[in-house]
Amino acid sequence: MFSYLKTLKCYGFNGSMNSRKVVLLLSGGFDSGLAGYLLQKVGYEIIPLHLSNVDFAGEESIEKSIELAKKFGWKKFYVVDIADALQSLVDNCKHSYYFVLMKRFMLQVAGEIAKKEDAQYIGTGESLGQVSSQTLANISVIEQAASFRVLKPLITFDKEKIINMTIEIKTFEISAGPEVCDLLGPKHPIVNANLENTLNEEMNLQDLDIVSNSLRSLRVIDL
């Protein structure tokens, strides 16, 4: 673990100089909690944001995310309900684009929280190839929706390494269980998205203003 933290610093993942803030997309799963832990260890201040889909997943993912935030000492916890937005993706766009569109939407919501918090970055637990939709092409298209630099400390990790590290930092038991984002997703997601086609799909959502409407549900929990 120590050698990996040194590597993060060498590659610019070092927030200690300016006490920089990161809005962390925290699902409650293995990846995002570990990503936040690693960013915090190299000096970033973490602002956790949980995008909730209680209509499909109940309260479990919120509870897991809050438990992770408490473990790492993150005091301010944002929650936004995205159930209606995700259903809009299913109803109005090609289903194969669901994960790409969902993650672009999540970065846009996180960007609004980053503005509110005067944060400089968004953090995610994405890693290349861990699931079929997390390809280099897809991640490139997804990241272009962000208005802030996106930090991905797990980008080269495989699942075995992530699981082993969560055991080491004692978050495995907290994070075990299914994650929300899989419940509405397609069996065969696109793996080679391009920006033009993605933007065409997003045009179907233009009148729905899913980012602003989701942000109306914003609440802050002081831990």
Coordinates of N, CA and C in Angstrom, one line a residue:
M1 N 0.8 -1.2 0.0 CA 0.0 0.0 0.0 C 0.9 1.3 0.0
F2 N 1.9 1.3 0.8 CA 2.8 2.5 0.9 C 3.4 2.8 -0.4
S3 N 3.9 1.7 -1.1 CA 4.6 2.0 -2.4 C 3.6 2.5 -3.4
Y4 N 2.3 2.1 -3.3 CA 1.3 2.6 -4.3 C 1.0 4.0 -4.0
L5 N 0.9 4.4 -2.7 CA 0.7 5.8 -2.4 C 1.8 6.7 -2.9
K6 N 3.1 6.2 -2.8 CA 4.2 7.0 -3.4 C 4.1 7.1 -4.9
T7 N 3.6 6.1 -5.6 CA 3.4 6.2 -7.0 C 2.3 7.2 -7.3
L8 N 1.2 7.2 -6.6 CA 0.2 8.2 -6.8 C 0.7 9.6 -6.7
K9 N 1.6 9.9 -5.7 CA 2.2 11.2 -5.6 C 3.1 11.6 -6.8
C10 N 3.8 10.6 -7.2 CA 4.7 10.8 -8.4 C 4.0 11.2 -9.6
Y11 N 2.8 10.6 -9.8 CA 2.0 10.9 -11.0 C 1.0 12.1 -10.8
G12 N 1.2 12.9 -9.8 CA 0.5 14.1 -9.6 C -0.8 14.0 -8.8
F13 N -1.0 12.8 -8.2 CA -2.2 12.7 -7.3 C -1.8 13.1 -5.9
N14 N -1.4 14.4 -5.8 CA -0.9 14.9 -4.5 C -1.6 16.2 -4.2
G15 N -2.6 16.2 -3.3 CA -3.4 17.4 -3.0 C -2.9 18.1 -1.8
S16 N -1.8 17.7 -1.1 CA -1.4 18.2 0.1 C -0.9 19.7 0.0
M17 N -0.4 20.1 -1.1 CA 0.2 21.4 -1.3 C -0.9 22.5 -1.1
N18 N -2.1 22.3 -1.6 CA -3.1 23.3 -1.6 C -4.4 22.9 -0.9
S19 N -4.3 21.7 -0.2 CA -5.5 21.2 0.5 C -6.7 21.2 -0.5
R20 N -6.6 20.6 -1.6 CA -7.6 20.6 -2.7 C -8.8 19.7 -2.3
K21 N -9.9 20.1 -2.8 CA -11.1 19.3 -2.6 C -11.5 18.5 -3.8
V22 N -12.0 17.3 -3.5 CA -12.5 16.4 -4.5 C -13.9 16.0 -4.1
V23 N -14.8 16.1 -5.1 CA -16.2 15.6 -4.9 C -16.1 14.1 -5.4
L24 N -16.3 13.2 -4.5 CA -16.1 11.8 -4.7 C -17.5 11.2 -5.0
L25 N -17.7 10.6 -6.2 CA -18.9 9.8 -6.4 C -18.8 8.5 -5.7
L26 N -19.6 8.4 -4.6 CA -19.5 7.3 -3.6 C -20.7 6.5 -3.7
S27 N -20.6 5.3 -4.3 CA -21.7 4.4 -4.5 C -22.0 3.5 -3.3
G28 N -21.0 3.3 -2.4 CA -21.0 2.3 -1.3 C -20.4 1.0 -1.7
G29 N -20.0 0.9 -3.0 CA -19.3 -0.3 -3.4 C -17.8 -0.3 -3.1
F30 N -17.1 -1.4 -3.6 CA -15.7 -1.5 -3.3 C -14.9 -0.4 -3.9
D31 N -15.1 -0.1 -5.1 CA -14.2 0.8 -5.9 C -14.2 2.2 -5.4
S32 N -15.4 2.8 -5.3 CA -15.4 4.3 -5.0 C -14.9 4.6 -3.5
G33 N -15.2 3.7 -2.6 CA -14.7 3.9 -1.3 C -13.2 3.8 -1.2
L34 N -12.6 2.8 -1.9 CA -11.1 2.7 -2.0 C -10.5 3.9 -2.7
A35 N -11.2 4.4 -3.8 CA -10.6 5.6 -4.5 C -10.6 6.8 -3.5
G36 N -11.6 7.0 -2.8 CA -11.6 8.1 -1.8 C -10.6 7.9 -0.8
Y37 N -10.4 6.7 -0.3 CA -9.4 6.5 0.7 C -8.0 6.8 0.2
L38 N -7.7 6.4 -1.0 CA -6.4 6.6 -1.6 C -6.1 8.1 -1.9
L39 N -7.1 8.8 -2.4 CA -7.0 10.2 -2.6 C -6.8 11.0 -1.3
Q40 N -7.5 10.6 -0.3 CA -7.4 11.2 1.0 C -5.9 11.0 1.6
K41 N -5.4 9.8 1.4 CA -4.1 9.5 1.9 C -3.0 10.3 1.3
V42 N -3.2 10.8 0.1 CA -2.2 11.7 -0.6 C -2.5 13.2 -0.5
G43 N -3.5 13.5 0.4 CA -3.7 14.9 0.8 C -4.9 15.6 0.3
Y44 N -5.8 14.9 -0.4 CA -7.0 15.6 -0.8 C -8.1 15.6 0.2
E45 N -8.9 16.7 0.3 CA -10.1 16.7 1.1 C -11.3 16.1 0.3
I46 N -11.9 15.1 0.9 CA -13.0 14.4 0.2 C -14.4 14.9 0.6
I47 N -15.2 15.2 -0.4 CA -16.6 15.6 -0.3 C -17.4 14.5 -0.9
P48 N -17.9 13.6 -0.1 CA -18.6 12.4 -0.7 C -20.0 12.8 -1.2
L49 N -20.3 12.3 -2.4 CA -21.6 12.5 -3.1 C -22.2 11.2 -3.4
H50 N -23.4 10.8 -2.8 CA -24.0 9.6 -3.1 C -25.2 9.9 -4.0
L51 N -25.3 9.2 -5.2 CA -26.4 9.4 -6.1 C -27.3 8.2 -5.9
S52 N -28.5 8.5 -5.3 CA -29.3 7.4 -4.7 C -30.4 7.0 -5.7
N53 N -30.7 5.7 -5.7 CA -31.8 5.1 -6.5 C -32.6 4.2 -5.6
V54 N -33.2 4.8 -4.6 CA -33.9 4.0 -3.6 C -35.1 3.2 -4.2
D55 N -35.7 3.7 -5.3 CA -36.8 3.1 -6.0 C -36.5 1.6 -6.4
F56 N -35.2 1.4 -6.7 CA -34.8 0.1 -7.2 C -33.9 -0.6 -6.2
A57 N -33.2 0.1 -5.4 CA -32.2 -0.5 -4.5 C -32.4 -0.4 -3.0
G58 N -33.5 0.3 -2.7 CA -33.7 0.6 -1.3 C -32.7 1.5 -0.7
E59 N -32.6 1.4 0.7 CA -31.7 2.3 1.4 C -30.3 1.8 1.6
E60 N -30.1 0.5 1.2 CA -28.8 -0.1 1.5 C -27.6 0.6 1.0
S61 N -27.6 1.1 -0.2 CA -26.4 1.8 -0.8 C -26.1 3.1 -0.1
I62 N -27.2 3.8 0.4 CA -27.0 5.0 1.2 C -26.3 4.6 2.5
E63 N -26.9 3.6 3.1 CA -26.3 3.2 4.4 C -24.9 2.8 4.3
K64 N -24.5 2.0 3.3 CA -23.1 1.6 3.1 C -22.2 2.8 2.8
S65 N -22.7 3.8 2.0 CA -21.9 5.0 1.7 C -21.7 5.8 3.0
I66 N -22.7 6.0 3.8 CA -22.6 6.7 5.0 C -21.6 6.0 6.0
E67 N -21.7 4.7 6.0 CA -20.7 4.0 6.9 C -19.3 4.1 6.4
L68 N -19.1 4.1 5.1 CA -17.7 4.4 4.6 C -17.3 5.8 4.9
A69 N -18.2 6.8 4.7 CA -17.8 8.2 5.0 C -17.4 8.3 6.5
K70 N -18.2 7.7 7.3 CA -17.9 7.8 8.8 C -16.5 7.2 9.1
K71 N -16.2 6.0 8.5 CA -15.0 5.3 8.7 C -13.8 6.2 8.4
F72 N -13.9 7.0 7.3 CA -12.8 7.8 6.8 C -12.8 9.2 7.3
G73 N -13.8 9.5 8.2 CA -13.9 10.8 8.8 C -14.4 11.9 7.9
W74 N -15.2 11.6 6.9 CA -15.7 12.6 6.0 C -17.0 13.2 6.6
K75 N -17.0 14.4 6.9 CA -18.0 15.0 7.8 C -19.3 15.5 7.0
K76 N -19.1 15.9 5.8 CA -20.2 16.4 5.0 C -20.6 15.5 3.9
F77 N -21.8 15.0 3.9 CA -22.2 13.9 3.0 C -23.4 14.4 2.1
Y78 N -23.2 14.4 0.8 CA -24.3 14.9 -0.1 C -25.1 13.7 -0.6
V79 N -26.4 13.8 -0.8 CA -27.2 12.8 -1.4 C -28.1 13.5 -2.4
V80 N -28.2 12.9 -3.6 CA -29.1 13.3 -4.7 C -29.8 12.1 -5.2
D81 N -31.2 12.2 -5.3 CA -32.0 11.1 -5.8 C -32.0 11.2 -7.3
I82 N -31.6 10.1 -7.9 CA -31.5 10.0 -9.4 C -32.4 9.0 -10.0
A83 N -33.3 8.5 -9.3 CA -34.2 7.4 -9.8 C -34.9 7.9 -11.0
D84 N -35.5 9.0 -11.0 CA -36.3 9.5 -12.2 C -35.4 9.8 -13.4
A85 N -34.2 10.3 -13.1 CA -33.2 10.5 -14.2 C -32.8 9.2 -14.9
L86 N -32.5 8.2 -14.1 CA -32.1 6.9 -14.7 C -33.3 6.3 -15.5
Q87 N -34.5 6.4 -15.0 CA -35.6 5.9 -15.7 C -35.8 6.7 -17.0
S88 N -35.5 8.0 -17.0 CA -35.5 8.8 -18.3 C -34.5 8.3 -19.3
L89 N -33.4 7.8 -18.8 CA -32.4 7.2 -19.8 C -32.9 6.0 -20.4
V90 N -33.6 5.1 -19.6 CA -34.1 3.9 -20.1 C -35.3 4.2 -21.1
D91 N -36.1 5.2 -20.8 CA -37.3 5.4 -21.6 C -37.0 6.2 -22.9
N92 N -35.9 7.0 -22.9 CA -35.7 7.9 -24.0 C -34.5 7.7 -24.9
C93 N -33.6 6.8 -24.5 CA -32.4 6.6 -25.2 C -32.1 5.1 -25.5
K94 N -31.2 4.9 -26.5 CA -30.9 3.5 -26.8 C -30.3 2.9 -25.5
H95 N -30.8 1.7 -25.3 CA -30.5 1.0 -24.0 C -29.0 0.7 -23.9
S96 N -28.4 0.4 -25.1 CA -27.0 0.0 -25.1 C -26.1 1.2 -24.6
Y97 N -26.6 2.4 -24.7 CA -25.8 3.6 -24.3 C -26.1 3.9 -22.8
Y98 N -26.8 3.1 -22.1 CA -27.3 3.5 -20.7 C -26.1 3.8 -19.8
F99 N -25.1 2.9 -19.7 CA -24.0 3.2 -18.8 C -23.2 4.4 -19.1
V100 N -22.9 4.6 -20.4 CA -22.2 5.8 -20.8 C -23.0 7.1 -20.5
L101 N -24.3 7.1 -20.8 CA -25.1 8.3 -20.5 C -25.3 8.5 -19.0
M102 N -25.4 7.4 -18.3 CA -25.6 7.5 -16.8 C -24.3 8.1 -16.2
K103 N -23.1 7.7 -16.6 CA -21.9 8.2 -16.0 C -21.6 9.6 -16.4
R104 N -22.0 10.0 -17.6 CA -21.9 11.4 -18.0 C -22.8 12.3 -17.2
F105 N -24.0 11.8 -17.0 CA -25.0 12.5 -16.1 C -24.4 12.6 -14.7
M106 N -23.9 11.6 -14.2 CA -23.3 11.6 -12.8 C -22.2 12.6 -12.7
L107 N -21.3 12.7 -13.7 CA -20.3 13.7 -13.7 C -20.8 15.1 -13.7
Q108 N -21.9 15.3 -14.4 CA -22.5 16.6 -14.5 C -23.1 17.0 -13.1
V109 N -23.8 16.1 -12.5 CA -24.3 16.4 -11.1 C -23.1 16.7 -10.2
A110 N -22.1 15.9 -10.2 CA -20.9 16.1 -9.4 C -20.3 17.4 -9.6
G111 N -20.3 17.9 -10.9 CA -19.8 19.2 -11.2 C -20.5 20.3 -10.5
E112 N -21.8 20.2 -10.4 CA -22.6 21.2 -9.7 C -22.3 21.2 -8.2
I113 N -22.1 20.1 -7.7 CA -21.7 20.0 -6.2 C -20.3 20.6 -6.1
A114 N -19.4 20.3 -7.0 CA -18.0 20.9 -7.0 C -18.0 22.4 -7.0
K115 N -18.9 23.0 -7.8 CA -19.0 24.4 -7.9 C -19.5 24.9 -6.5
K116 N -20.5 24.3 -5.9 CA -21.0 24.7 -4.7 C -20.0 24.6 -3.6
E117 N -19.1 23.6 -3.6 CA -18.1 23.4 -2.6 C -16.8 24.1 -2.9
D118 N -16.7 24.7 -4.0 CA -15.4 25.3 -4.5 C -14.3 24.2 -4.5
A119 N -14.7 23.1 -5.0 CA -13.8 22.0 -5.2 C -13.1 22.1 -6.6
Q120 N -12.0 21.4 -6.7 CA -11.2 21.5 -7.9 C -11.3 20.2 -8.7
Y121 N -11.8 19.1 -8.2 CA -11.7 17.8 -8.8 C -13.0 17.0 -8.5
I122 N -13.2 16.0 -9.4 CA -14.2 15.0 -9.2 C -13.4 13.7 -9.1
G123 N -13.8 12.8 -8.1 CA -13.1 11.5 -8.0 C -14.1 10.4 -8.3
T124 N -13.6 9.3 -9.0 CA -14.4 8.1 -9.3 C -13.5 6.9 -9.0
G125 N -14.2 5.8 -8.9 CA -13.6 4.5 -8.8 C -13.5 3.7 -10.0
E126 N -13.5 4.3 -11.2 CA -13.4 3.6 -12.5 C -12.1 2.9 -12.7
S127 N -12.1 1.8 -13.3 CA -10.9 1.1 -13.7 C -11.1 0.5 -15.1
L128 N -10.1 0.5 -15.9 CA -10.2 0.0 -17.3 C -10.5 -1.5 -17.3
G129 N -11.5 -1.9 -18.1 CA -11.8 -3.2 -18.4 C -12.4 -4.1 -17.3
Q130 N -12.7 -3.4 -16.1 CA -13.2 -4.2 -15.0 C -14.6 -4.8 -15.3
V131 N -15.4 -4.0 -16.0 CA -16.7 -4.4 -16.6 C -16.7 -4.1 -18.0
S132 N -17.6 -4.7 -18.8 CA -17.5 -4.6 -20.2 C -17.7 -3.2 -20.7
S133 N -18.4 -2.3 -20.0 CA -18.7 -1.0 -20.4 C -17.5 0.0 -20.1
Q134 N -16.6 -0.4 -19.2 CA -15.5 0.5 -18.8 C -14.3 0.3 -19.7
T135 N -14.5 0.6 -21.0 CA -13.4 0.6 -22.0 C -12.8 2.0 -22.1
L136 N -11.6 2.0 -22.7 CA -10.9 3.3 -22.9 C -11.8 4.3 -23.8
A137 N -12.4 3.7 -24.8 CA -13.3 4.6 -25.6 C -14.5 5.1 -24.8
N138 N -15.1 4.3 -24.0 CA -16.2 4.8 -23.2 C -15.8 5.8 -22.2
I139 N -14.7 5.5 -21.5 CA -14.3 6.4 -20.5 C -13.9 7.8 -21.0
S140 N -13.3 7.8 -22.2 CA -13.0 9.0 -22.9 C -14.2 9.9 -23.2
V141 N -15.3 9.2 -23.7 CA -16.5 9.9 -24.0 C -17.2 10.4 -22.7
I142 N -17.2 9.5 -21.7 CA -17.8 9.9 -20.4 C -17.1 11.1 -19.8
E143 N -15.8 11.1 -19.8 CA -15.1 12.2 -19.1 C -15.3 13.6 -19.8
Q144 N -15.7 13.6 -21.1 CA -15.9 14.8 -21.8 C -17.1 15.6 -21.3
A145 N -17.9 14.9 -20.5 CA -19.1 15.6 -19.9 C -18.7 16.4 -18.6
A146 N -17.5 16.2 -18.1 CA -17.1 16.8 -16.8 C -16.6 18.2 -17.0
S147 N -17.0 19.0 -16.1 CA -16.5 20.4 -16.1 C -15.3 20.6 -15.2
F148 N -14.9 19.5 -14.6 CA -13.7 19.5 -13.7 C -12.8 18.3 -14.0
R149 N -11.5 18.4 -13.7 CA -10.7 17.2 -13.9 C -11.2 16.1 -13.1
V150 N -11.2 14.9 -13.7 CA -11.6 13.7 -13.0 C -10.4 12.8 -12.6
L151 N -10.3 12.6 -11.3 CA -9.2 11.7 -10.7 C -9.7 10.3 -10.6
K152 N -8.9 9.4 -11.2 CA -9.3 7.9 -11.2 C -8.1 7.1 -10.6
P153 N -7.9 7.1 -9.3 CA -6.7 6.4 -8.8 C -6.7 4.9 -9.0
L154 N -7.9 4.3 -9.4 CA -7.9 2.8 -9.6 C -7.8 2.5 -11.0
I155 N -7.5 3.4 -11.9 CA -7.7 3.2 -13.4 C -7.1 1.9 -13.9
T156 N -5.9 1.5 -13.4 CA -5.2 0.3 -13.9 C -5.4 -0.9 -13.0
F157 N -6.3 -0.8 -12.0 CA -6.5 -1.9 -11.1 C -7.4 -3.0 -11.7
D158 N -7.1 -4.3 -11.4 CA -8.1 -5.3 -11.6 C -8.9 -5.6 -10.4
K159 N -10.0 -6.4 -10.5 CA -10.9 -6.6 -9.4 C -10.2 -7.2 -8.2
E160 N -9.3 -8.2 -8.5 CA -8.6 -8.9 -7.4 C -7.8 -7.9 -6.6
K161 N -7.1 -7.0 -7.2 CA -6.3 -6.0 -6.4 C -7.2 -5.1 -5.6
I162 N -8.3 -4.7 -6.2 CA -9.3 -3.8 -5.5 C -9.8 -4.5 -4.2
I163 N -10.3 -5.8 -4.4 CA -10.8 -6.6 -3.3 C -9.8 -6.7 -2.2
N164 N -8.6 -7.1 -2.6 CA -7.5 -7.3 -1.6 C -7.2 -6.0 -0.8
M165 N -7.3 -4.9 -1.5 CA -7.0 -3.6 -0.8 C -8.1 -3.2 0.1
T166 N -9.4 -3.5 -0.3 CA -10.5 -3.2 0.6 C -10.5 -4.1 1.9
I167 N -10.0 -5.3 1.7 CA -9.8 -6.2 2.9 C -8.7 -5.6 3.8
E168 N -7.6 -5.1 3.2 CA -6.5 -4.5 3.9 C -7.0 -3.2 4.7
I169 N -7.8 -2.4 4.1 CA -8.3 -1.2 4.8 C -9.6 -1.4 5.5
K170 N -10.1 -2.6 5.6 CA -11.2 -3.0 6.4 C -12.5 -2.3 5.9
T171 N -12.7 -2.3 4.6 CA -14.0 -1.8 4.1 C -14.7 -2.9 3.3
F172 N -14.1 -4.1 3.2 CA -14.8 -5.1 2.4 C -16.2 -5.5 2.9
E173 N -16.3 -5.7 4.2 CA -17.6 -6.1 4.7 C -18.6 -5.0 4.5
I174 N -18.2 -3.7 4.6 CA -19.1 -2.6 4.4 C -19.7 -2.6 3.0
S175 N -18.8 -2.8 2.0 CA -19.2 -2.6 0.6 C -19.8 -3.8 -0.1
A176 N -19.7 -5.0 0.5 CA -20.2 -6.2 -0.1 C -21.7 -6.1 -0.5
G177 N -22.0 -6.6 -1.7 CA -23.4 -6.6 -2.1 C -23.5 -5.9 -3.5
P178 N -24.7 -6.0 -4.2 CA -24.8 -5.4 -5.5 C -24.9 -3.9 -5.5
E179 N -24.4 -3.3 -6.6 CA -24.5 -1.9 -6.7 C -25.6 -1.4 -7.6
V180 N -26.1 -0.2 -7.3 CA -27.3 0.3 -7.9 C -27.2 0.4 -9.4
C181 N -26.1 0.8 -10.0 CA -26.0 1.1 -11.4 C -26.3 -0.1 -12.3
D182 N -26.2 -1.3 -11.8 CA -26.3 -2.5 -12.6 C -27.8 -2.8 -12.8
L183 N -28.7 -2.3 -12.0 CA -30.1 -2.8 -12.0 C -30.9 -2.5 -13.2
L184 N -30.6 -1.3 -13.8 CA -31.4 -0.9 -15.0 C -30.5 -1.1 -16.3
G185 N -29.3 -1.6 -16.2 CA -28.4 -1.6 -17.3 C -28.7 -2.7 -18.3
P186 N -28.2 -2.5 -19.6 CA -28.5 -3.5 -20.6 C -27.6 -4.7 -20.5
K187 N -28.0 -5.8 -21.1 CA -27.2 -7.0 -21.1 C -26.0 -6.8 -22.0
H188 N -26.1 -6.0 -23.1 CA -25.1 -5.8 -24.0 C -24.8 -4.3 -24.2
P189 N -24.1 -3.7 -23.3 CA -23.8 -2.3 -23.4 C -22.8 -2.0 -24.5
I190 N -22.9 -0.8 -25.0 CA -21.9 -0.4 -26.0 C -20.5 -0.3 -25.4
V191 N -19.5 -0.8 -26.1 CA -18.1 -0.8 -25.6 C -17.2 0.1 -26.4
N192 N -17.7 0.7 -27.5 CA -16.8 1.6 -28.3 C -17.6 2.8 -28.6
A193 N -18.1 3.5 -27.6 CA -18.9 4.7 -27.8 C -18.1 5.8 -28.5
N194 N -18.8 6.6 -29.3 CA -18.1 7.8 -29.8 C -19.0 9.0 -29.4
L195 N -18.3 10.2 -29.4 CA -19.0 11.4 -28.8 C -20.2 11.8 -29.6
E196 N -20.1 11.8 -30.9 CA -21.2 12.2 -31.8 C -22.5 11.5 -31.5
N197 N -22.4 10.1 -31.5 CA -23.6 9.3 -31.2 C -24.1 9.5 -29.8
T198 N -23.2 9.7 -28.9 CA -23.6 9.9 -27.5 C -24.3 11.2 -27.3
L199 N -23.8 12.3 -28.0 CA -24.5 13.5 -27.9 C -25.9 13.5 -28.6
N200 N -26.0 12.7 -29.6 CA -27.3 12.5 -30.3 C -28.3 11.9 -29.3
E201 N -27.8 10.9 -28.6 CA -28.7 10.3 -27.6 C -29.1 11.2 -26.5
E202 N -28.2 12.1 -26.1 CA -28.5 13.1 -25.0 C -29.5 14.1 -25.5
M203 N -29.6 14.3 -26.8 CA -30.5 15.3 -27.3 C -32.0 14.8 -27.0
N204 N -32.2 13.5 -26.8 CA -33.5 13.0 -26.4 C -33.9 13.4 -25.0
L205 N -32.9 13.9 -24.2 CA -33.1 14.2 -22.8 C -33.2 15.7 -22.6
Q206 N -33.0 16.5 -23.7 CA -32.7 17.9 -23.6 C -33.9 18.6 -22.9
D207 N -35.1 18.3 -23.2 CA -36.3 18.9 -22.6 C -36.6 18.5 -21.2
L208 N -35.9 17.4 -20.8 CA -36.2 16.8 -19.4 C -35.3 17.4 -18.3
D209 N -34.2 18.0 -18.7 CA -33.3 18.7 -17.8 C -33.1 17.9 -16.5
I210 N -32.5 16.7 -16.8 CA -32.4 15.7 -15.7 C -31.4 16.1 -14.6
V211 N -30.4 16.9 -15.0 CA -29.5 17.3 -13.9 C -30.1 18.3 -13.0
S212 N -30.8 19.3 -13.5 CA -31.4 20.3 -12.6 C -32.5 19.7 -11.8
N213 N -33.3 18.9 -12.4 CA -34.4 18.2 -11.7 C -33.9 17.3 -10.6
S214 N -32.9 16.6 -10.9 CA -32.3 15.7 -9.8 C -31.8 16.5 -8.7
L215 N -31.1 17.7 -9.0 CA -30.5 18.5 -7.9 C -31.6 19.1 -7.0
R216 N -32.8 19.1 -7.4 CA -33.9 19.6 -6.5 C -34.0 18.7 -5.2
S217 N -33.6 17.4 -5.4 CA -33.7 16.5 -4.2 C -32.5 16.5 -3.3
L218 N -31.5 17.4 -3.6 CA -30.2 17.5 -2.9 C -30.5 17.7 -1.4
R219 N -29.8 16.8 -0.6 CA -29.8 17.0 0.8 C -28.3 16.8 1.3
V220 N -28.0 17.5 2.4 CA -26.7 17.3 3.0 C -26.9 16.7 4.4
I221 N -26.1 15.7 4.7 CA -26.1 15.0 6.0 C -24.8 15.3 6.7
D222 N -24.9 15.9 7.8 CA -23.6 16.1 8.6 C -23.4 14.9 9.5
L223 N -22.2 14.3 9.3 CA -21.8 13.1 10.0 C -21.0 13.3 11.2

